[in-house]
Tab-separated table of C-alpha atoms in Angstrom:
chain	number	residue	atom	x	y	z
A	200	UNK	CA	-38.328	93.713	142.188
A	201	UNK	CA	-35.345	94.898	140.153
A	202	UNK	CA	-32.227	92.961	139.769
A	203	UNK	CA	-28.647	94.663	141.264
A	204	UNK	CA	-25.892	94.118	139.317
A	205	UNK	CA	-23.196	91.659	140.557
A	206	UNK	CA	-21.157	93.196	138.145
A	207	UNK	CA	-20.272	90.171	136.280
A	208	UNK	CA	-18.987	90.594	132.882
A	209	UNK	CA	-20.686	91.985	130.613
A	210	UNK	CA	-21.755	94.871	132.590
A	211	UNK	CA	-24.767	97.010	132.850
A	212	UNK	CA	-25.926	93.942	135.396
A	213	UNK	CA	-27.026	91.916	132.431
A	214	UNK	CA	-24.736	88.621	131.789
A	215	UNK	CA	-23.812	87.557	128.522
A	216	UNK	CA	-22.180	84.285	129.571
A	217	UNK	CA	-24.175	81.091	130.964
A	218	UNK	CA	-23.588	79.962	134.691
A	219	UNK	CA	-21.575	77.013	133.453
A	220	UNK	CA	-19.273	79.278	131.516
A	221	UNK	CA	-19.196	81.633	134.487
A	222	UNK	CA	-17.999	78.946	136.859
A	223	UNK	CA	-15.638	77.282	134.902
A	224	UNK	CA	-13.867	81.344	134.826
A	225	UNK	CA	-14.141	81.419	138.717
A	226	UNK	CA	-11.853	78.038	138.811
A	227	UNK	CA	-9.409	78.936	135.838
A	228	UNK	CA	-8.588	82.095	137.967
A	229	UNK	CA	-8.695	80.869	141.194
A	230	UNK	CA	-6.458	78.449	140.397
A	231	UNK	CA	-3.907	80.383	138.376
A	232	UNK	CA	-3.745	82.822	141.769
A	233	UNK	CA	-2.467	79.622	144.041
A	234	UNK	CA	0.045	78.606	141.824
A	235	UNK	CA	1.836	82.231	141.036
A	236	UNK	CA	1.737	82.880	145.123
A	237	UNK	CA	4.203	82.563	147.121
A	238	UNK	CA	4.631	79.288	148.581
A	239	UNK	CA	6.243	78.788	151.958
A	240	UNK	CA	9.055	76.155	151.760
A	241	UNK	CA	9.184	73.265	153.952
A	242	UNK	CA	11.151	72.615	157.047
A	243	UNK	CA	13.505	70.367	155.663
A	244	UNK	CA	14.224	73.453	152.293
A	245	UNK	CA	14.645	75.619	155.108
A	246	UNK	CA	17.492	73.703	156.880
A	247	UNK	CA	19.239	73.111	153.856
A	248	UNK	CA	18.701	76.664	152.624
A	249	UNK	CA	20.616	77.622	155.806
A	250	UNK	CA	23.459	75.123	156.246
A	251	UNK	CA	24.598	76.247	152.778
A	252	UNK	CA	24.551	79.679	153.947
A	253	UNK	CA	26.446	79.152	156.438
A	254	UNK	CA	28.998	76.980	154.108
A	255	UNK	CA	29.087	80.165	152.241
A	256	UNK	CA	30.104	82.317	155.095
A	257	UNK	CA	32.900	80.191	156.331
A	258	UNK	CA	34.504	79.779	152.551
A	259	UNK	CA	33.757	76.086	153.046
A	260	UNK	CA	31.329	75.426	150.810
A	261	UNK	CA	32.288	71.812	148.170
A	262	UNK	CA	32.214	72.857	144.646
A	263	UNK	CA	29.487	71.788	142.794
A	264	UNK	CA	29.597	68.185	141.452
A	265	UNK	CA	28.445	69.352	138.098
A	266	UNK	CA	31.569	71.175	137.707
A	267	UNK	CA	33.484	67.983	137.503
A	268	UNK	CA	34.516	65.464	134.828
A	269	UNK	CA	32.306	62.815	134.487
A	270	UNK	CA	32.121	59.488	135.827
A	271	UNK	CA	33.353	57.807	132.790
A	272	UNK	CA	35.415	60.587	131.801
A	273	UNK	CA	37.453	60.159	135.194
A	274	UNK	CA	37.317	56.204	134.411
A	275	UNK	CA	39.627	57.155	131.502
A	276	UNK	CA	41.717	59.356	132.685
A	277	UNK	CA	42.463	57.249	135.632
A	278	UNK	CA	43.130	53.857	133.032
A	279	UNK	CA	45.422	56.764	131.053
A	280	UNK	CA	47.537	57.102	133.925
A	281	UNK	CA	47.670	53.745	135.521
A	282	UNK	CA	49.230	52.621	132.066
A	283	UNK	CA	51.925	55.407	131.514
A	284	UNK	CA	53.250	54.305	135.352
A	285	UNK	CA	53.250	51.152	133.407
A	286	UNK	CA	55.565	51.342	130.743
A	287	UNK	CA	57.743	54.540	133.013
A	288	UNK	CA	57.664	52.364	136.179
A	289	UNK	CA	60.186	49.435	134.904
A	290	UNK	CA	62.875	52.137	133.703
A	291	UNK	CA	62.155	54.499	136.471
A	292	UNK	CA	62.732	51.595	139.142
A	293	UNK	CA	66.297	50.276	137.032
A	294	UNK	CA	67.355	53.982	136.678
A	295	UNK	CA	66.823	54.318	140.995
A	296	UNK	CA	68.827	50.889	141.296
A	297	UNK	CA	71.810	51.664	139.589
A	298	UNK	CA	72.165	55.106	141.256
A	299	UNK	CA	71.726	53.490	144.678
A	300	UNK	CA	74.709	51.126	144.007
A	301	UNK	CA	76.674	53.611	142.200
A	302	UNK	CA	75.657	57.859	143.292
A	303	UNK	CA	79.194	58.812	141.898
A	304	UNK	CA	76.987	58.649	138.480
A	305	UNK	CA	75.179	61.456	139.303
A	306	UNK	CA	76.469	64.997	138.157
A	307	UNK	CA	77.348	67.136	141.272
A	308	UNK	CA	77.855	64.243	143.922
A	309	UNK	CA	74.178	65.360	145.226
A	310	UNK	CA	74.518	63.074	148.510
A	311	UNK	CA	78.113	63.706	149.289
A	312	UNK	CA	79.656	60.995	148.664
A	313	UNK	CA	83.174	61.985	147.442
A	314	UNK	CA	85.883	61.903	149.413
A	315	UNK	CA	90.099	62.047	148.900
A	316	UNK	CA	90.118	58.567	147.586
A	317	UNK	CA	87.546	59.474	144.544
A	318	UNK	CA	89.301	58.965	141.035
A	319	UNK	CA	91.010	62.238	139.496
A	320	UNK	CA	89.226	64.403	137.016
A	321	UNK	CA	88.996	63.286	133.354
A	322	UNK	CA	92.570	63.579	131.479
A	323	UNK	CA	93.460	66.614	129.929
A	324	UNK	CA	92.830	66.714	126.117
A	325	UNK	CA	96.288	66.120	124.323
A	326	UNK	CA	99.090	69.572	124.084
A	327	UNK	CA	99.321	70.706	120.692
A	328	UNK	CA	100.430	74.418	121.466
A	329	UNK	CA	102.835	75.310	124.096
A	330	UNK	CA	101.042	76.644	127.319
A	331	UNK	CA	100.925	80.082	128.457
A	332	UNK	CA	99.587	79.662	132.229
A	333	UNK	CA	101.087	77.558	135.301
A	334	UNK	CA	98.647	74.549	136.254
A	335	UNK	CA	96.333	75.386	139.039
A	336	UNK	CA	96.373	74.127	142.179
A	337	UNK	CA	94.880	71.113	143.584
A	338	UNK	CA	94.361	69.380	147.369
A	339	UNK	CA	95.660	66.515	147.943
A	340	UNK	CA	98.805	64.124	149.102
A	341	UNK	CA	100.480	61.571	147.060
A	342	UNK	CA	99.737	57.720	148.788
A	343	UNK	CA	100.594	54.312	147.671
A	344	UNK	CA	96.757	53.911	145.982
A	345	UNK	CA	96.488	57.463	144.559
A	346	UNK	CA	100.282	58.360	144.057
A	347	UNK	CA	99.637	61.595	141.662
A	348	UNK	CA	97.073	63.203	144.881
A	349	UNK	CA	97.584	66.631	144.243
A	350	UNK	CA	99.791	66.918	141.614
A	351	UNK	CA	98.592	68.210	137.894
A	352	UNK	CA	99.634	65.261	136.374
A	353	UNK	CA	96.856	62.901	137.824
A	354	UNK	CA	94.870	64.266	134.828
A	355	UNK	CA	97.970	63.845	131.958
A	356	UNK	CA	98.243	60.834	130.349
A	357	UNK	CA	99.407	57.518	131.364
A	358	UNK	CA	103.279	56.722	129.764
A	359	UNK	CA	103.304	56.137	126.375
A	360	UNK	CA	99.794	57.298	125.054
A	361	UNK	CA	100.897	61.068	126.202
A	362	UNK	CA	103.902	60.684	123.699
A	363	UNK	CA	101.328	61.506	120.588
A	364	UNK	CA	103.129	61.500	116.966
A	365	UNK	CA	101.604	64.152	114.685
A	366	UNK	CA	100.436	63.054	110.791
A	367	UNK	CA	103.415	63.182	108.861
A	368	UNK	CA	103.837	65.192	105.572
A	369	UNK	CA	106.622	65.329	102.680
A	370	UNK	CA	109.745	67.835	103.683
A	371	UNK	CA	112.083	69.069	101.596
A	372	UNK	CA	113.425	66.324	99.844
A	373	UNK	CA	112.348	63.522	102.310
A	374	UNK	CA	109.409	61.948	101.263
A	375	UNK	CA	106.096	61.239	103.760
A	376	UNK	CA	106.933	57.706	104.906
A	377	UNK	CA	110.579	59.109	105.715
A	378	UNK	CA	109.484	62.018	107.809
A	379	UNK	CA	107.012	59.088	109.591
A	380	UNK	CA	109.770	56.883	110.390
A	381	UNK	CA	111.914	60.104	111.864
A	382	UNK	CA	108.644	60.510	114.190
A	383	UNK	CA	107.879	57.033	115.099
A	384	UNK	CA	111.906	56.788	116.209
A	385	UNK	CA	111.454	59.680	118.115
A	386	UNK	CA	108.630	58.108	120.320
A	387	UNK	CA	110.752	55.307	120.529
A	388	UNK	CA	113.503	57.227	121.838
A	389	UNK	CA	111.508	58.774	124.345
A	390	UNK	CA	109.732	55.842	125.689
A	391	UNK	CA	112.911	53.503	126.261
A	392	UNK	CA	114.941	56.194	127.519
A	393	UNK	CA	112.239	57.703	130.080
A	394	UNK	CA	109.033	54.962	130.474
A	395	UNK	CA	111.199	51.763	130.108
A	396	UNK	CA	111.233	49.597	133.464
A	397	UNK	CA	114.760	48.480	132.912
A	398	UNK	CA	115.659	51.778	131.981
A	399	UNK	CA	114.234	53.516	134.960
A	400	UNK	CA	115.938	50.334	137.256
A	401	UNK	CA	119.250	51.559	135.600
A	402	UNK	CA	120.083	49.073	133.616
A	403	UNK	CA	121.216	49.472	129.925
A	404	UNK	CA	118.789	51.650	127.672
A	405	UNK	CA	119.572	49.083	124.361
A	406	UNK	CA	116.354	50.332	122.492
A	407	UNK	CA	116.974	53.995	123.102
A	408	UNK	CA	120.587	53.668	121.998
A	409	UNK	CA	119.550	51.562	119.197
A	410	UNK	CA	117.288	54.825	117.762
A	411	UNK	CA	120.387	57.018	117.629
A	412	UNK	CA	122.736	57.074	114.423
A	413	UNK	CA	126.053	55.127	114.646
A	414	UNK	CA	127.154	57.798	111.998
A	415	UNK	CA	127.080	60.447	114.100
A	416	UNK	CA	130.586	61.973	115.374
A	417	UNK	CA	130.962	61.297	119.128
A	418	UNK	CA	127.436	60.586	120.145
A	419	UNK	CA	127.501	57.018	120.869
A	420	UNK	CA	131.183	57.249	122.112
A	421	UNK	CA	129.384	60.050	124.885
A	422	UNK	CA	126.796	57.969	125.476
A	423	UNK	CA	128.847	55.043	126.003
A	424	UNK	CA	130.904	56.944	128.327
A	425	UNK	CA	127.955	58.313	130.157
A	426	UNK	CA	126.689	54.687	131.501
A	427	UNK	CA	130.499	53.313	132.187
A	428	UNK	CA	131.702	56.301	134.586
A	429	UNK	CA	129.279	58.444	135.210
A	430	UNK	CA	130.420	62.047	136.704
A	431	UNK	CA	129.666	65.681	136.430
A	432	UNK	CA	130.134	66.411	132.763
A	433	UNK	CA	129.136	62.515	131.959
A	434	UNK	CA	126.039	62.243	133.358
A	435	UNK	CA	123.693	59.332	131.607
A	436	UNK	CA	120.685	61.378	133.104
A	437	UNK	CA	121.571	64.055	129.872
A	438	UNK	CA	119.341	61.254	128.309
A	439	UNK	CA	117.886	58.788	130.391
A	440	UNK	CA	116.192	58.767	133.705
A	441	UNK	CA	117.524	55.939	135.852
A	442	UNK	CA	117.033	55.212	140.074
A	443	UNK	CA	118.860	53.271	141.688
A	444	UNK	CA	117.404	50.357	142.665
A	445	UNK	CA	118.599	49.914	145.860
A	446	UNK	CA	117.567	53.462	146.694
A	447	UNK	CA	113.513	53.667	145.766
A	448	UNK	CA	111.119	51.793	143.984
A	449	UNK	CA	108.538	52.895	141.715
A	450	UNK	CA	105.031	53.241	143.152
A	451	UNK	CA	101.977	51.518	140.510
A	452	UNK	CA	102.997	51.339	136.848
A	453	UNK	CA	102.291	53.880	135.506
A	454	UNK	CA	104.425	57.346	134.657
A	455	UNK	CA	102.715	60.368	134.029
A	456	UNK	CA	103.207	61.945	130.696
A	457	UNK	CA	102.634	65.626	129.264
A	458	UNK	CA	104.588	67.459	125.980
A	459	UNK	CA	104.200	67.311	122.366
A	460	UNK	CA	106.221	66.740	119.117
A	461	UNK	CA	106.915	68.688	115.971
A	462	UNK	CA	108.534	68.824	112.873
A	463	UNK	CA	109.948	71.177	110.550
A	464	UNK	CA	112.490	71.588	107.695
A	465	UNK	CA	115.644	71.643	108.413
A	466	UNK	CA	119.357	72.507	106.716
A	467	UNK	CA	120.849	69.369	105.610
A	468	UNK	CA	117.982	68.236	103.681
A	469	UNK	CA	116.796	67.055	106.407
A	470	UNK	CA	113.632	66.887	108.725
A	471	UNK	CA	114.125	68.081	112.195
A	472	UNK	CA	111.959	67.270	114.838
A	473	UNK	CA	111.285	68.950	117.972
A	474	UNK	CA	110.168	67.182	121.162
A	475	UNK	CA	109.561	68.816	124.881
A	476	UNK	CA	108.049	66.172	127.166
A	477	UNK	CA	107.587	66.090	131.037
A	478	UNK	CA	107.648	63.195	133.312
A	479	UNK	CA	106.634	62.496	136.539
A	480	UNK	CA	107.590	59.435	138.678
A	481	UNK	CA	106.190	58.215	142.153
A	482	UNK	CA	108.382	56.542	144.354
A	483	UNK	CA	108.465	55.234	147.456
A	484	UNK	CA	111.735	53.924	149.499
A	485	UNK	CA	112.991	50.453	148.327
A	486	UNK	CA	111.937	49.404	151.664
A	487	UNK	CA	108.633	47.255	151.109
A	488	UNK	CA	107.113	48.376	154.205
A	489	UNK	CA	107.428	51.714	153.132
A	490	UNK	CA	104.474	54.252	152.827
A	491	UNK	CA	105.414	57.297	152.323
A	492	UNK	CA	105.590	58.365	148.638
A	493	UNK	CA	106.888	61.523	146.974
A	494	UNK	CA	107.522	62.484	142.750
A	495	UNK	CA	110.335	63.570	140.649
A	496	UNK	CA	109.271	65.629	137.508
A	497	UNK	CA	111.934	65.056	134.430
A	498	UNK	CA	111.294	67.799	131.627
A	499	UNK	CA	113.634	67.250	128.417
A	500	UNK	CA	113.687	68.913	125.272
A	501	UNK	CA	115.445	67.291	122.548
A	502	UNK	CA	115.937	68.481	118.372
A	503	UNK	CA	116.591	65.209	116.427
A	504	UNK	CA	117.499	65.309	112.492
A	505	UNK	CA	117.182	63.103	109.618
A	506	UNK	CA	119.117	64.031	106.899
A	507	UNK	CA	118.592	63.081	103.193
A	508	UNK	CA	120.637	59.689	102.808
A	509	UNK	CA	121.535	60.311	99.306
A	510	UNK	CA	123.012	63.556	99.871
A	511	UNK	CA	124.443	63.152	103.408
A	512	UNK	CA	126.578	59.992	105.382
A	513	UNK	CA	123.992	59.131	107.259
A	514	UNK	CA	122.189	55.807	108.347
A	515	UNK	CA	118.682	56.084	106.656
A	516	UNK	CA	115.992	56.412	109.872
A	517	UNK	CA	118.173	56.940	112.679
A	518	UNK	CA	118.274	59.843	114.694
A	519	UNK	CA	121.072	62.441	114.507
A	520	UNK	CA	121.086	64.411	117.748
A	521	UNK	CA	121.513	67.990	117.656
A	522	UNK	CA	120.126	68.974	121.049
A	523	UNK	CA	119.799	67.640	124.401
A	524	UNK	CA	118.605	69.669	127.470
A	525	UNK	CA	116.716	68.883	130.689
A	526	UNK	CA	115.269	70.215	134.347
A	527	UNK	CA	115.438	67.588	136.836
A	528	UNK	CA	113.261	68.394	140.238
A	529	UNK	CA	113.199	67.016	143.485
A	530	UNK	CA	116.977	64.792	142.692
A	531	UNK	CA	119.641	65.488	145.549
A	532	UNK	CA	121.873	68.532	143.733
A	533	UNK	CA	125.413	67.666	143.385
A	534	UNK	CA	125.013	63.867	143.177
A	535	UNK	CA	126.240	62.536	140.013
A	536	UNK	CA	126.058	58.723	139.965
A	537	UNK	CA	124.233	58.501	137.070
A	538	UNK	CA	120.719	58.068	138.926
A	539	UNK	CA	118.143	60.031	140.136
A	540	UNK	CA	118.136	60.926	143.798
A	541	UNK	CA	114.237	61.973	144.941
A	542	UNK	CA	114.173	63.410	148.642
A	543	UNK	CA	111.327	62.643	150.436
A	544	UNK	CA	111.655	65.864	152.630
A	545	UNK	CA	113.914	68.248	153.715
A	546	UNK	CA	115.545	66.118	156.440
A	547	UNK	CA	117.114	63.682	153.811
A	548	UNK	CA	120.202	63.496	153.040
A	549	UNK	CA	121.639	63.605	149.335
A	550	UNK	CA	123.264	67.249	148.418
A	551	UNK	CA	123.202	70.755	149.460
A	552	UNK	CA	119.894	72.086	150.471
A	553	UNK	CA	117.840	73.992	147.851
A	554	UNK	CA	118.849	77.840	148.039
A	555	UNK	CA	118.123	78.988	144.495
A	556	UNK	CA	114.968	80.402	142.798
A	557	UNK	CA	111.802	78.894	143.410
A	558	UNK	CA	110.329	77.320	140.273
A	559	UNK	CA	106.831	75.352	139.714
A	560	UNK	CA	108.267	72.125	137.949
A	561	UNK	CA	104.979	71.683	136.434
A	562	UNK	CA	104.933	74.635	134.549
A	563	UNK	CA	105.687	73.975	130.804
A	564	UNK	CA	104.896	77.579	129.901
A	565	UNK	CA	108.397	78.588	131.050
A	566	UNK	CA	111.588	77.085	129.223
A	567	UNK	CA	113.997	74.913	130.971
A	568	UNK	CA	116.179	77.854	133.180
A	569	UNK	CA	119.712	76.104	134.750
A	570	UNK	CA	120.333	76.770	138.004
A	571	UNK	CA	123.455	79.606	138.635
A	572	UNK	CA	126.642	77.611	139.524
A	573	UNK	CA	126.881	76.286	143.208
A	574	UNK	CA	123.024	76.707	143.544
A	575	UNK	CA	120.328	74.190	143.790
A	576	UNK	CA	116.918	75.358	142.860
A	577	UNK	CA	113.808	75.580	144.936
A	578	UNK	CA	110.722	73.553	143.890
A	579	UNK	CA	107.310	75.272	144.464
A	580	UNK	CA	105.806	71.809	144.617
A	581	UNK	CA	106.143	67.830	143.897
């Protein structure tokens, strides 16, 4: 009987290999065939497979958890933060406190909180050049608590720190320390005669006379004259501002103050210094139970000289006056007492009724204009 080939390898039906080497092949490559089939996944694999599917479809699916800092990593970062809230917390939490007790601090009034009776804006830096526009505008109505409401001067300066004295310097033949005392009388002379309380109450300006040189032809003999019968062409108010008493009070203490001084050679050897300063004084009636409050605005302009003692008859320091002028607004016209009469509106009695041009009293751009003969000027505003 002949053998058939099983075609085993080797071929031509004769085997090279032993059975045990044969068999051990059979396994190896039955074995390699299972594992590179395809497997059928589980029931569970399949569920999965499609809920995630499904995830996918809907846009829902959670990002991967790999993607993610670590566990220790977001350990730090959350000790990181917990200890910057530390050390910001305290100041943040101080910071929140004051603003709750006081929101005017915050720029802008973010929650609304001003009102009428806020404080005025900050002042006005000092004048050192005279102005070339009128002040603007501003609401408001002048009370007993907040008697500049309104009026330009809430943001000038407060009496005697608007009267500012600039750095004096040798002229002519007067030395530094003379051309100082010339400026420091000047101030003088402007505070007694227009910021002093007995001054304004109308009593005897001593301190402002006491500037002015006894030397001088006529001058204290005028002013003399002035505050023992005063009339039309001796008025006291040339010089000082006076009320009377009886009449209106001052409201607060303090006078509002704008205006600068300056100095320049002049010709007598002298130093001549320039000064153009407005006023502005709240009153009320002299009545205590008064309320109702309204401002007179006193603008004078005054040239004072100090002439070289050794070369002139003069009294060394004092003040030689070669010009006095000055706008009066809101006073009764054609009153001349020797005070101040403010009307508090247009029903009050005191003079003819304004009929002349209207002027802004607070505008120091403009020099001082005198009212046509038998006219009293129009104010714009008090």
């Amino acid at each position: 009987m002949s053998l058939v080939s099983d075609n085993k390898p080797g071929g031509n039906g004769d085997s090279s290999f032993s059975d045990d080497v044969w068999e051990q092949f059979a396994r190896d490559t039955e074995r390699d065939i299972r594992s590179s089939a395809p497997k059928e996944p589980s029931a569970r694999a399949r569920m999965v497979t499609e809920r995630l599917r499904q995830q996918d479809e809907r846009g829902d699916r959670p990002e991967s958890w790999r993607v993610g800092p670590s566990v220790h990593e977001t350990r730090r970062r959350s000790t990181r933060r917990r200890r910057v809230w530390a050390v910001i917390g305290v100041p943040l939490a101080v910071v929140v406190a004051v603003v709750a007790m006081r929101p005017s601090l915050l720029p802008g009034d973010p929650f609304g909180t001003s009102s009428d009776d806020a404080p005025a804006a900050s002042r006005l830096p000092d004048e050192t050049a005279p102005p070339t526009a009128v002040p603007s505008r501003s609401p408001g109505t002048p009370t007993l608590d907040r008697p500049f409401a309104g009026s330009p001067a809430e943001r000038w300066a407060d009496g005697a720190d608007g009267i500012v004295v600039p750095r004096a310097t040798a002229v002519g033949p007067l030395t530094e320390a003379q051309v100082a005392t010339a400026l420091r009388r000047t101030k003088t002379l402007l505070v007694e005669a227009n910021l002093d309380r007995a001054t304004l109450r109308g009593e005897r300006p001593e301190a402002a006379i006491a500037t002015l040189d006894p030397k001088q032809p006529k001058m204290l003999d005028d002013v003399n004259g002035w505050l023992r019968s005063p009339d039309k062409d001796h008025d006291p108010l040339a010089l000082f501002s006076r009320f009377d008493p009886k009449e209106v009070r001052l409201v607060g203490d303090v006078v509002k103050t704008r205006g600068r001084i300056t100095f320049k050679a002049g010709e007598h050897a002298s130093v001549v210094v320039h000064a153009d300063y407005s006023f502005v004084y709240p009153v009320t009636r002299a009545d205590n139970n008064s309320t109702a409050v309204t401002r007179t605005i006193v603008r004078r302009v005054l040239d004072l000289e100090v002439s070289d003692p050794t070369k002139y008859r003069v009294t060394p320091g004092r003040l030689s006056v070669r010009r006095y002028d000055r706008d009066l607004a809101n006073s009764a016209c054609d009153v001349y007492d020797g005070f101040l009469h403010p009307r508090f509106d247009a029903a009050d009695p005191g003079g003819p009724d304004p009929s002349g041009p209207t002027v802004d009293p607070y505008d120091r751009s403009r020099g001082i204009q005198h009212d046509e003969p038998g006219t009293c000027g129009t104010l714009s505003r008090t």
